[in-house]
PDB file of C-alpha atoms in Angstrom:
ATOM      1  CA  MET A 137     102.366 199.268  75.692  1.00 47.00           C
ATOM      2  CA  SER A 138     103.229 202.514  73.869  1.00 45.00           C
ATOM      3  CA  ILE A 139     101.666 203.817  70.657  1.00 46.00           C
ATOM      4  CA  SER A 140     103.541 205.936  68.120  1.00 48.00           C
ATOM      5  CA  ILE A 141     101.657 208.065  65.560  1.00 46.00           C
ATOM      6  CA  SER A 142     103.327 209.579  62.492  1.00 47.00           C
ATOM      7  CA  PHE A 143     101.745 212.472  60.610  1.00 46.00           C
ATOM      8  CA  PRO A 144     101.632 212.432  56.808  1.00 47.00           C
ATOM      9  CA  ASN A 145     103.902 214.912  55.007  1.00 47.00           C
ATOM     10  CA  SER A 146     105.479 215.945  58.287  1.00 44.00           C
ATOM     11  CA  SER A 147     108.503 215.073  60.365  1.00 45.00           C
ATOM     12  CA  LEU A 148     106.344 215.364  63.478  1.00 45.00           C
ATOM     13  CA  SER A 149     105.520 212.223  65.472  1.00 46.00           C
ATOM     14  CA  LEU A 150     103.654 211.631  68.704  1.00 46.00           C
ATOM     15  CA  SER A 151     104.390 208.881  71.245  1.00 46.00           C
ATOM     16  CA  LEU A 152     101.761 207.964  73.865  1.00 45.00           C
ATOM     17  CA  SER A 153     102.479 205.692  76.833  1.00 45.00           C
ATOM     18  CA  PRO A 154      99.987 204.369  79.418  1.00 46.00           C
ATOM     19  CA  PRO A 155     100.277 205.192  83.100  1.00 43.00           C
ATOM     20  CA  SER A 156     102.428 202.670  84.950  1.00 41.00           C
ATOM     21  CA  SER A 157      99.441 201.521  86.986  1.00 39.00           C
ATOM     22  CA  LEU A 158      97.515 200.525  83.837  1.00 37.00           C
ATOM     23  CA  PRO A 159     100.004 198.610  81.681  1.00 39.00           C
ATOM     24  CA  HIS A 160      97.471 197.253  79.222  1.00 39.00           C
ATOM     25  CA  ALA A 161      94.900 200.026  79.154  1.00 37.00           C
ATOM     26  CA  LEU A 162      94.036 202.281  76.248  1.00 35.00           C
ATOM     27  CA  PHE A 163      93.887 205.802  77.582  1.00 34.00           C
ATOM     28  CA  PRO A 164      93.189 209.362  76.350  1.00 39.00           C
ATOM     29  CA  PRO A 165      96.148 211.514  75.283  1.00 42.00           C
ATOM     30  CA  PRO A 166      97.165 214.496  77.370  1.00 43.00           C
ATOM     31  CA  PRO A 167      95.213 217.694  76.694  1.00 44.00           C
ATOM     32  CA  SER A 168      98.155 219.328  74.969  1.00 42.00           C
ATOM     33  CA  SER A 169      97.989 216.692  72.262  1.00 40.00           C
ATOM     34  CA  MET A 170      94.274 217.093  71.477  1.00 42.00           C
ATOM     35  CA  SER A 171      94.829 219.731  68.823  1.00 41.00           C
ATOM     36  CA  LEU A 172      97.160 217.386  67.027  1.00 38.00           C
ATOM     37  CA  LEU A 173      94.763 214.436  67.200  1.00 38.00           C
ATOM     38  CA  ARG A 174      91.939 216.523  65.700  1.00 42.00           C
ATOM     39  CA  ARG A 175      94.000 216.759  62.523  1.00 43.00           C
ATOM     40  CA  LEU A 176      94.097 212.963  62.133  1.00 41.00           C
ATOM     41  CA  THR A 177      91.685 211.222  59.801  1.00 44.00           C
ATOM     42  CA  PRO A 178      90.119 207.848  60.683  1.00 43.00           C
ATOM     43  CA  GLY A 179      92.458 206.240  58.165  1.00 46.00           C
ATOM     44  CA  ASN A 180      95.535 207.609  59.932  1.00 44.00           C
ATOM     45  CA  LEU A 181      94.351 206.112  63.205  1.00 36.00           C
ATOM     46  CA  ARG A 182      94.342 202.552  61.881  1.00 40.00           C
ATOM     47  CA  PHE A 183      97.590 201.453  63.452  1.00 38.00           C
ATOM     48  CA  ASN A 184      96.608 197.914  64.466  1.00 41.00           C
ATOM     49  CA  LEU A 185      94.632 198.922  67.554  1.00 35.00           C
ATOM     50  CA  ARG A 186      91.906 196.479  66.623  1.00 42.00           C
ATOM     51  CA  GLN A 187      94.404 193.741  65.983  1.00 43.00           C
ATOM     52  CA  ARG A 188      96.236 194.347  69.244  1.00 40.00           C
ATOM     53  CA  SER A 189      93.104 194.638  71.376  1.00 42.00           C
ATOM     54  CA  GLY A 190      91.770 191.500  69.680  1.00 46.00           C
ATOM     55  CA  ARG A 191      94.875 189.567  70.655  1.00 44.00           C
ATOM     56  CA  PHE A 192      94.608 190.782  74.247  1.00 38.00           C
ATOM     57  CA  ALA A 193      90.946 189.759  74.389  1.00 44.00           C
ATOM     58  CA  THR A 194      91.693 186.286  73.007  1.00 43.00           C
ATOM     59  CA  ALA A 195      94.525 185.742  75.470  1.00 40.00           C
ATOM     60  CA  ALA A 196      92.393 186.956  78.348  1.00 39.00           C
ATOM     61  CA  ALA A 197      89.513 184.680  77.390  1.00 43.00           C
ATOM     62  CA  ALA A 198      91.859 181.700  77.197  1.00 41.00           C
ATOM     63  CA  ALA A 199      93.265 182.524  80.618  1.00 37.00           C
ATOM     64  CA  VAL A 200      89.769 182.757  82.086  1.00 38.00           C
ATOM     65  CA  ARG A 201      88.808 179.400  80.580  1.00 44.00           C
ATOM     66  CA  GLN A 202      91.902 177.775  82.060  1.00 45.00           C
ATOM     67  CA  ASP A 203      91.414 179.360  85.485  1.00 43.00           C
ATOM     68  CA  THR A 204      87.746 178.347  85.672  1.00 44.00           C
ATOM     69  CA  ALA A 205      88.209 174.783  84.402  1.00 62.00           C
ATOM     70  CA  ALA A 206      86.534 172.325  86.761  1.00 87.00           C
ATOM     71  CA  TRP A 207      88.887 169.687  88.152  1.00 96.00           C
ATOM     72  CA  THR A 208      87.612 166.594  89.904  1.00 97.00           C
ATOM     73  CA  GLN A 209      89.694 164.404  92.163  1.00 97.00           C
ATOM     74  CA  ALA A 210      89.319 160.686  91.490  1.00 98.00           C
ATOM     75  CA  PRO A 211      91.242 157.579  92.582  1.00 98.00           C
ATOM     76  CA  LEU A 212      92.844 155.067  90.248  1.00 98.00           C
ATOM     77  CA  ALA A 213      90.962 151.768  90.273  1.00 98.00           C
ATOM     78  CA  GLN A 214      93.375 149.832  88.070  1.00 98.00           C
ATOM     79  CA  VAL A 215      96.817 150.221  86.497  1.00 98.00           C
ATOM     80  CA  GLU A 216      97.872 147.206  84.434  1.00 98.00           C
ATOM     81  CA  PRO A 217      99.994 146.519  81.344  1.00 98.00           C
ATOM     82  CA  ALA A 218      97.851 146.260  78.207  1.00 98.00           C
ATOM     83  CA  ALA A 219     100.705 145.642  75.740  1.00 98.00           C
ATOM     84  CA  GLU A 220     104.346 146.618  75.423  1.00 97.00           C
ATOM     85  CA  SER A 221     104.612 150.295  76.498  1.00 97.00           C
ATOM     86  CA  LEU A 222     100.806 150.509  76.794  1.00 98.00           C
ATOM     87  CA  PHE A 223      98.840 150.538  80.041  1.00 98.00           C
ATOM     88  CA  HIS A 224      95.204 149.992  80.924  1.00 98.00           C
ATOM     89  CA  ILE A 225      94.171 152.760  83.330  1.00 98.00           C
ATOM     90  CA  SER A 226      90.820 152.645  85.125  1.00 98.00           C
ATOM     91  CA  ILE A 227      89.626 155.622  87.191  1.00 98.00           C
ATOM     92  CA  ASP A 228      86.781 155.561  89.706  1.00 98.00           C
ATOM     93  CA  VAL A 229      84.356 158.428  89.048  1.00 97.00           C
ATOM     94  CA  SER A 230      81.484 157.010  91.102  1.00 96.00           C
ATOM     95  CA  ASP A 231      81.680 160.019  93.446  1.00 96.00           C
ATOM     96  CA  ALA A 232      81.409 162.404  90.489  1.00 96.00           C
ATOM     97  CA  PRO A 233      78.130 161.451  88.771  1.00 95.00           C
ATOM     98  CA  ASP A 234      77.941 164.691  86.785  1.00 95.00           C
ATOM     99  CA  LEU A 235      81.359 163.990  85.294  1.00 96.00           C
ATOM    100  CA  ALA A 236      80.455 160.365  84.587  1.00 96.00           C
ATOM    101  CA  VAL A 237      77.294 161.173  82.631  1.00 95.00           C
ATOM    102  CA  SER A 238      79.027 163.928  80.654  1.00 95.00           C
ATOM    103  CA  HIS A 239      80.691 161.239  78.512  1.00 97.00           C
ATOM    104  CA  THR A 240      78.026 160.926  75.850  1.00 96.00           C
ATOM    105  CA  ARG A 241      79.835 159.950  72.648  1.00 96.00           C
ATOM    106  CA  ALA A 242      82.734 157.694  71.662  1.00 97.00           C
ATOM    107  CA  GLY A 243      85.835 159.671  70.746  1.00 97.00           C
ATOM    108  CA  GLN A 244      85.564 162.254  73.516  1.00 98.00           C
ATOM    109  CA  TYR A 245      88.543 162.991  75.754  1.00 98.00           C
ATOM    110  CA  LEU A 246      89.557 164.852  78.900  1.00 97.00           C
ATOM    111  CA  GLN A 247      92.583 166.336  80.631  1.00 98.00           C
ATOM    112  CA  LEU A 248      94.289 164.574  83.512  1.00 98.00           C
ATOM    113  CA  ARG A 249      96.707 165.842  86.150  1.00 98.00           C
ATOM    114  CA  VAL A 250      98.966 163.592  88.194  1.00 98.00           C
ATOM    115  CA  PRO A 251     100.009 164.524  91.758  1.00 96.00           C
ATOM    116  CA  ASP A 252     102.503 167.383  92.124  1.00 95.00           C
ATOM    117  CA  VAL A 253     102.451 168.235  88.401  1.00 96.00           C
ATOM    118  CA  GLU A 254     100.465 171.271  87.260  1.00 94.00           C
ATOM    119  CA  LYS A 255     100.594 170.544  83.533  1.00 96.00           C
ATOM    120  CA  PRO A 256      97.847 168.164  82.365  1.00 97.00           C
ATOM    121  CA  THR A 257      97.858 165.531  79.641  1.00 97.00           C
ATOM    122  CA  PHE A 258      95.047 164.817  77.181  1.00 97.00           C
ATOM    123  CA  LEU A 259      93.582 161.302  77.107  1.00 98.00           C
ATOM    124  CA  ALA A 260      90.886 159.815  74.888  1.00 98.00           C
ATOM    125  CA  ILE A 261      88.345 157.761  76.811  1.00 98.00           C
ATOM    126  CA  ALA A 262      88.544 154.086  75.846  1.00 98.00           C
ATOM    127  CA  SER A 263      85.451 152.815  77.607  1.00 98.00           C
ATOM    128  CA  PRO A 264      81.976 153.183  76.068  1.00 97.00           C
ATOM    129  CA  PRO A 265      79.883 156.060  77.453  1.00 96.00           C
ATOM    130  CA  LEU A 266      77.397 153.807  79.230  1.00 94.00           C
ATOM    131  CA  LEU A 267      80.136 152.241  81.377  1.00 95.00           C
ATOM    132  CA  ALA A 268      80.734 155.460  83.290  1.00 94.00           C
ATOM    133  CA  SER A 269      77.062 156.058  84.061  1.00 90.00           C
ATOM    134  CA  ALA A 270      76.409 152.378  84.888  1.00 94.00           C
ATOM    135  CA  GLU A 271      79.568 151.497  86.836  1.00 95.00           C
ATOM    136  CA  GLY A 272      81.169 154.854  87.616  1.00 96.00           C
ATOM    137  CA  VAL A 273      84.403 154.132  85.754  1.00 97.00           C
ATOM    138  CA  PHE A 274      86.443 155.777  83.016  1.00 98.00           C
ATOM    139  CA  GLU A 275      88.939 153.527  81.220  1.00 98.00           C
ATOM    140  CA  PHE A 276      91.947 154.652  79.184  1.00 98.00           C
ATOM    141  CA  LEU A 277      94.690 153.105  77.087  1.00 98.00           C
ATOM    142  CA  VAL A 278      97.841 155.092  77.829  1.00 98.00           C
ATOM    143  CA  LYS A 279     101.174 154.931  76.032  1.00 97.00           C
ATOM    144  CA  SER A 280     104.065 155.345  78.440  1.00 97.00           C
ATOM    145  CA  VAL A 281     106.600 157.670  76.817  1.00 96.00           C
ATOM    146  CA  GLU A 282     109.842 158.339  78.668  1.00 96.00           C
ATOM    147  CA  GLY A 283     109.876 161.724  80.359  1.00 95.00           C
ATOM    148  CA  SER A 284     106.171 162.376  79.780  1.00 97.00           C
ATOM    149  CA  ILE A 285     103.218 162.892  82.108  1.00 97.00           C
ATOM    150  CA  ALA A 286     101.830 159.644  80.708  1.00 97.00           C
ATOM    151  CA  GLU A 287     104.885 157.842  82.078  1.00 97.00           C
ATOM    152  CA  LEU A 288     104.199 159.303  85.523  1.00 98.00           C
ATOM    153  CA  LEU A 289     100.565 158.212  85.281  1.00 98.00           C
ATOM    154  CA  CYS A 290     101.504 154.667  84.310  1.00 98.00           C
ATOM    155  CA  GLY A 291     103.833 154.555  87.315  1.00 97.00           C
ATOM    156  CA  LEU A 292     101.041 155.249  89.814  1.00 98.00           C
ATOM    157  CA  LYS A 293      99.208 152.587  91.793  1.00 97.00           C
ATOM    158  CA  LYS A 294      95.625 151.692  92.615  1.00 98.00           C
ATOM    159  CA  GLY A 295      94.246 154.218  95.070  1.00 98.00           C
ATOM    160  CA  ASP A 296      96.455 157.096  93.978  1.00 98.00           C
ATOM    161  CA  VAL A 297      94.390 160.222  93.307  1.00 98.00           C
ATOM    162  CA  VAL A 298      94.502 162.170  90.049  1.00 98.00           C
ATOM    163  CA  GLN A 299      92.554 165.179  88.800  1.00 98.00           C
ATOM    164  CA  LEU A 300      90.195 165.040  85.829  1.00 98.00           C
ATOM    165  CA  SER A 301      88.838 167.910  83.777  1.00 97.00           C
ATOM    166  CA  GLN A 302      85.414 167.997  82.228  1.00 96.00           C
ATOM    167  CA  VAL A 303      84.827 165.700  79.261  1.00 97.00           C
ATOM    168  CA  MET A 304      85.736 167.499  76.039  1.00 96.00           C
ATOM    169  CA  GLY A 305      85.306 167.207  72.283  1.00 96.00           C
ATOM    170  CA  LYS A 306      82.509 166.290  69.929  1.00 95.00           C
ATOM    171  CA  GLY A 307      83.663 162.696  69.529  1.00 97.00           C
ATOM    172  CA  PHE A 308      82.819 160.639  66.452  1.00 97.00           C
ATOM    173  CA  ASP A 309      79.675 162.060  64.866  1.00 97.00           C
ATOM    174  CA  VAL A 310      78.228 158.703  63.760  1.00 96.00           C
ATOM    175  CA  ASP A 311      74.993 160.439  62.790  1.00 96.00           C
ATOM    176  CA  GLN A 312      76.873 161.349  59.603  1.00 97.00           C
ATOM    177  CA  ILE A 313      76.864 157.664  58.599  1.00 97.00           C
ATOM    178  CA  ALA A 314      73.354 156.806  59.756  1.00 96.00           C
ATOM    179  CA  PRO A 315      71.045 155.030  59.308  1.00 96.00           C
ATOM    180  CA  PRO A 316      73.107 151.832  58.865  1.00 96.00           C
ATOM    181  CA  GLN A 317      71.118 150.625  55.873  1.00 96.00           C
ATOM    182  CA  ASP A 318      72.061 153.787  53.959  1.00 97.00           C
ATOM    183  CA  TYR A 319      75.759 153.388  54.810  1.00 97.00           C
ATOM    184  CA  PRO A 320      76.435 149.646  54.738  1.00 97.00           C
ATOM    185  CA  THR A 321      80.197 150.072  54.212  1.00 97.00           C
ATOM    186  CA  VAL A 322      82.346 151.551  56.982  1.00 97.00           C
ATOM    187  CA  PHE A 323      86.142 151.446  57.089  1.00 98.00           C
ATOM    188  CA  ILE A 324      87.816 151.992  60.462  1.00 98.00           C
ATOM    189  CA  PHE A 325      91.514 152.814  60.809  1.00 98.00           C
ATOM    190  CA  ALA A 326      93.584 152.959  63.997  1.00 98.00           C
ATOM    191  CA  THR A 327      97.272 152.914  64.870  1.00 97.00           C
ATOM    192  CA  GLY A 328      98.972 152.430  68.239  1.00 96.00           C
ATOM    193  CA  SER A 329      97.092 153.906  71.184  1.00 96.00           C
ATOM    194  CA  GLY A 330      94.662 155.420  68.664  1.00 97.00           C
ATOM    195  CA  ILE A 331      92.693 152.201  69.127  1.00 98.00           C
ATOM    196  CA  SER A 332      91.508 153.632  72.467  1.00 98.00           C
ATOM    197  CA  PRO A 333      88.524 155.724  71.234  1.00 98.00           C
ATOM    198  CA  ILE A 334      87.870 153.131  68.511  1.00 98.00           C
ATOM    199  CA  ARG A 335      87.246 150.573  71.258  1.00 98.00           C
ATOM    200  CA  SER A 336      84.750 153.037  72.763  1.00 98.00           C
ATOM    201  CA  LEU A 337      83.070 153.353  69.375  1.00 98.00           C
ATOM    202  CA  ILE A 338      82.788 149.612  68.707  1.00 97.00           C
ATOM    203  CA  GLU A 339      81.600 148.711  72.196  1.00 97.00           C
ATOM    204  CA  SER A 340      79.091 151.556  72.381  1.00 95.00           C
ATOM    205  CA  GLY A 341      77.508 150.298  69.163  1.00 91.00           C
ATOM    206  CA  PHE A 342      77.078 152.141  65.883  1.00 92.00           C
ATOM    207  CA  GLY A 343      74.959 149.630  64.031  1.00 93.00           C
ATOM    208  CA  ALA A 344      77.841 147.453  62.809  1.00 95.00           C
ATOM    209  CA  SER A 345      75.691 144.306  62.807  1.00 94.00           C
ATOM    210  CA  LYS A 346      73.208 146.067  60.518  1.00 95.00           C
ATOM    211  CA  ARG A 347      75.890 146.923  57.954  1.00 97.00           C
ATOM    212  CA  SER A 348      77.232 144.564  55.312  1.00 95.00           C
ATOM    213  CA  ASP A 349      80.927 145.519  55.395  1.00 95.00           C
ATOM    214  CA  VAL A 350      82.605 146.983  58.479  1.00 97.00           C
ATOM    215  CA  ARG A 351      86.379 146.559  58.662  1.00 97.00           C
ATOM    216  CA  LEU A 352      88.890 147.692  61.258  1.00 98.00           C
ATOM    217  CA  TYR A 353      92.468 148.111  60.022  1.00 98.00           C
ATOM    218  CA  TYR A 354      94.487 148.213  63.231  1.00 98.00           C
ATOM    219  CA  GLY A 355      98.201 148.943  62.928  1.00 98.00           C
ATOM    220  CA  ALA A 356     101.012 148.302  65.409  1.00 98.00           C
ATOM    221  CA  ARG A 357     104.724 147.563  65.269  1.00 97.00           C
ATOM    222  CA  ASN A 358     104.241 143.917  66.295  1.00 97.00           C
ATOM    223  CA  LEU A 359     101.818 141.752  68.259  1.00 97.00           C
ATOM    224  CA  LYS A 360     103.525 142.622  71.541  1.00 97.00           C
ATOM    225  CA  ARG A 361     102.516 146.245  70.985  1.00 97.00           C
ATOM    226  CA  MET A 362      98.946 145.491  69.931  1.00 98.00           C
ATOM    227  CA  ALA A 363      96.418 146.121  72.700  1.00 98.00           C
ATOM    228  CA  TYR A 364      92.934 144.637  73.056  1.00 98.00           C
ATOM    229  CA  GLN A 365      93.678 141.373  71.269  1.00 98.00           C
ATOM    230  CA  ASP A 366      91.481 139.678  73.853  1.00 97.00           C
ATOM    231  CA  ARG A 367      88.554 141.784  72.596  1.00 98.00           C
ATOM    232  CA  PHE A 368      88.887 140.952  68.911  1.00 98.00           C
ATOM    233  CA  GLY A 369      86.483 138.016  69.136  1.00 97.00           C
ATOM    234  CA  GLU A 370      83.825 140.175  70.782  1.00 97.00           C
ATOM    235  CA  TRP A 371      84.302 142.883  68.180  1.00 98.00           C
ATOM    236  CA  GLU A 372      84.001 140.356  65.365  1.00 97.00           C
ATOM    237  CA  SER A 373      80.762 139.060  66.904  1.00 97.00           C
ATOM    238  CA  SER A 374      79.363 142.589  66.864  1.00 96.00           C
ATOM    239  CA  GLY A 375      79.901 142.820  63.105  1.00 97.00           C
ATOM    240  CA  VAL A 376      83.393 144.342  62.842  1.00 98.00           C
ATOM    241  CA  LYS A 377      85.990 142.417  60.850  1.00 97.00           C
ATOM    242  CA  VAL A 378      89.371 143.028  62.500  1.00 98.00           C
ATOM    243  CA  VAL A 379      92.421 143.250  60.224  1.00 97.00           C
ATOM    244  CA  PRO A 380      95.662 143.484  62.264  1.00 98.00           C
ATOM    245  CA  VAL A 381      98.509 145.123  60.349  1.00 98.00           C
ATOM    246  CA  LEU A 382     102.083 144.874  61.656  1.00 98.00           C
ATOM    247  CA  SER A 383     104.843 147.183  60.438  1.00 97.00           C
ATOM    248  CA  GLN A 384     107.678 145.075  61.933  1.00 97.00           C
ATOM    249  CA  PRO A 385     106.240 141.583  62.388  1.00 96.00           C
ATOM    250  CA  GLU A 386     107.979 138.450  63.596  1.00 94.00           C
ATOM    251  CA  ASN A 387     109.140 135.975  60.971  1.00 92.00           C
ATOM    252  CA  ASP A 388     106.186 133.655  61.561  1.00 94.00           C
ATOM    253  CA  TRP A 389     103.559 136.368  60.975  1.00 96.00           C
ATOM    254  CA  THR A 390     101.174 135.449  58.135  1.00 95.00           C
ATOM    255  CA  GLY A 391      98.809 138.401  58.338  1.00 96.00           C
ATOM    256  CA  GLU A 392      98.991 141.863  56.790  1.00 96.00           C
ATOM    257  CA  SER A 393     102.346 143.649  56.979  1.00 96.00           C
ATOM    258  CA  GLY A 394     103.342 147.274  56.482  1.00 96.00           C
ATOM    259  CA  TYR A 395     101.015 150.197  57.148  1.00 96.00           C
ATOM    260  CA  VAL A 396      97.240 150.220  57.386  1.00 97.00           C
ATOM    261  CA  GLN A 397      96.789 152.530  54.389  1.00 95.00           C
ATOM    262  CA  ALA A 398      98.780 150.131  52.195  1.00 95.00           C
ATOM    263  CA  ALA A 399      96.884 147.129  53.542  1.00 95.00           C
ATOM    264  CA  PHE A 400      93.595 148.855  52.755  1.00 95.00           C
ATOM    265  CA  THR A 401      94.674 149.736  49.221  1.00 93.00           C
ATOM    266  CA  LYS A 402      95.850 146.167  48.640  1.00 92.00           C
ATOM    267  CA  ALA A 403      92.607 144.595  49.859  1.00 90.00           C
ATOM    268  CA  LYS A 404      90.295 147.244  48.469  1.00 84.00           C
ATOM    269  CA  LYS A 405      87.456 145.989  46.366  1.00 83.00           C
ATOM    270  CA  ALA A 406      84.729 147.814  44.519  1.00 84.00           C
ATOM    271  CA  PHE A 407      82.418 149.761  46.812  1.00 92.00           C
ATOM    272  CA  ASP A 408      79.891 152.526  46.409  1.00 95.00           C
ATOM    273  CA  PRO A 409      81.471 155.721  47.817  1.00 96.00           C
ATOM    274  CA  ARG A 410      78.057 157.357  48.130  1.00 96.00           C
ATOM    275  CA  SER A 411      77.004 154.786  50.731  1.00 97.00           C
ATOM    276  CA  SER A 412      80.352 154.460  52.502  1.00 97.00           C
ATOM    277  CA  GLY A 413      81.933 156.090  55.519  1.00 97.00           C
ATOM    278  CA  ALA A 414      85.150 155.901  57.498  1.00 98.00           C
ATOM    279  CA  ILE A 415      86.369 156.464  61.049  1.00 98.00           C
ATOM    280  CA  LEU A 416      90.022 157.345  61.740  1.00 98.00           C
ATOM    281  CA  CYS A 417      92.231 157.714  64.795  1.00 97.00           C
ATOM    282  CA  GLY A 418      96.004 157.529  65.072  1.00 95.00           C
ATOM    283  CA  GLN A 419      99.144 158.920  63.521  1.00 93.00           C
ATOM    284  CA  LYS A 420      98.745 162.114  61.520  1.00 94.00           C
ATOM    285  CA  GLN A 421     100.411 160.679  58.423  1.00 95.00           C
ATOM    286  CA  MET A 422      98.043 157.722  58.427  1.00 96.00           C
ATOM    287  CA  THR A 423      94.917 159.838  58.805  1.00 96.00           C
ATOM    288  CA  GLU A 424      96.003 162.222  56.062  1.00 96.00           C
ATOM    289  CA  GLU A 425      96.911 159.475  53.591  1.00 97.00           C
ATOM    290  CA  VAL A 426      93.777 157.437  54.262  1.00 97.00           C
ATOM    291  CA  THR A 427      91.634 160.545  53.884  1.00 97.00           C
ATOM    292  CA  SER A 428      93.278 161.302  50.530  1.00 97.00           C
ATOM    293  CA  ILE A 429      92.697 157.749  49.302  1.00 96.00           C
ATOM    294  CA  LEU A 430      89.032 157.742  50.306  1.00 97.00           C
ATOM    295  CA  VAL A 431      88.297 161.198  48.904  1.00 97.00           C
ATOM    296  CA  ALA A 432      89.969 160.204  45.638  1.00 96.00           C
ATOM    297  CA  ASP A 433      87.659 157.186  45.553  1.00 95.00           C
ATOM    298  CA  GLY A 434      84.651 159.473  45.894  1.00 96.00           C
ATOM    299  CA  VAL A 435      83.871 159.225  49.613  1.00 97.00           C
ATOM    300  CA  SER A 436      82.526 162.519  50.966  1.00 97.00           C
ATOM    301  CA  SER A 437      84.875 164.189  53.453  1.00 96.00           C
ATOM    302  CA  GLU A 438      81.855 164.688  55.711  1.00 97.00           C
ATOM    303  CA  LYS A 439      81.568 160.915  56.001  1.00 98.00           C
ATOM    304  CA  ILE A 440      85.201 160.526  57.137  1.00 98.00           C
ATOM    305  CA  LEU A 441      84.934 160.886  60.903  1.00 98.00           C
ATOM    306  CA  LYS A 442      87.675 161.945  63.302  1.00 96.00           C
ATOM    307  CA  ASN A 443      87.490 162.823  66.977  1.00 91.00           C
ATOM    308  CA  PHE A 444      89.484 166.071  66.785  1.00 81.00           C
TER     309      PHE A 444
END
């Protein structure tokens, strides 16, 4: 890096370059230039040194974090189709108890590396936190996209070993909508594989049975692409009314059609926004539009929970 300094009201300029052995160091000018530098005011010296050194520090910190990230090897316990283009992935973390107990809140995620590929992929944990500590298993719902790391993962078999990072993220801060009696109305929205952390939320328990109106608007293209249908009955028993919404349904479909935000608006009835909350996960457009609708209805943005 070289630094050029121009002097006010003068055609004189000074160019300083670091020694070749210290490409990113800031260094003192040669003695012959000291008399010139004494003439500079602090204002003249503000030529983005702080900005540049700040960028270097940020980049260096990021590199250190990446280099020191803890990776744990763990075998796949299960790889099975969950729906069209979606796979249920179960990973055995029984030999990594510290990693297992680090999953403390629904909505958290981690990074995963497949064999012979350095770049990781991010995956939200689908299983409730207690499952990992009790049975030593992390479960995921993974969408297989052509040419992606997820596709490689879904192509692996039981026993194949992957690498897992530490559990990350704050998850869904359900304390914002607690206690249940103060927030009896909770709207949940999910699209596609975004149902993954929502499953973790529902099955870990957030007081749904103690609330009067908890609805899950779950959107997919059609029933073939809708995962966890076998769990709907259990979720309903826990106090969550499941509303499937299909954007391209078959001709015999009698349920809600279109997008979840439209289905919510259509079915919306009077509710007290001061005692209501929402939990969202899925496509960006959906989360933005639902957030706008709820805020316009008077729901506090702090009570609209996301896991990112």
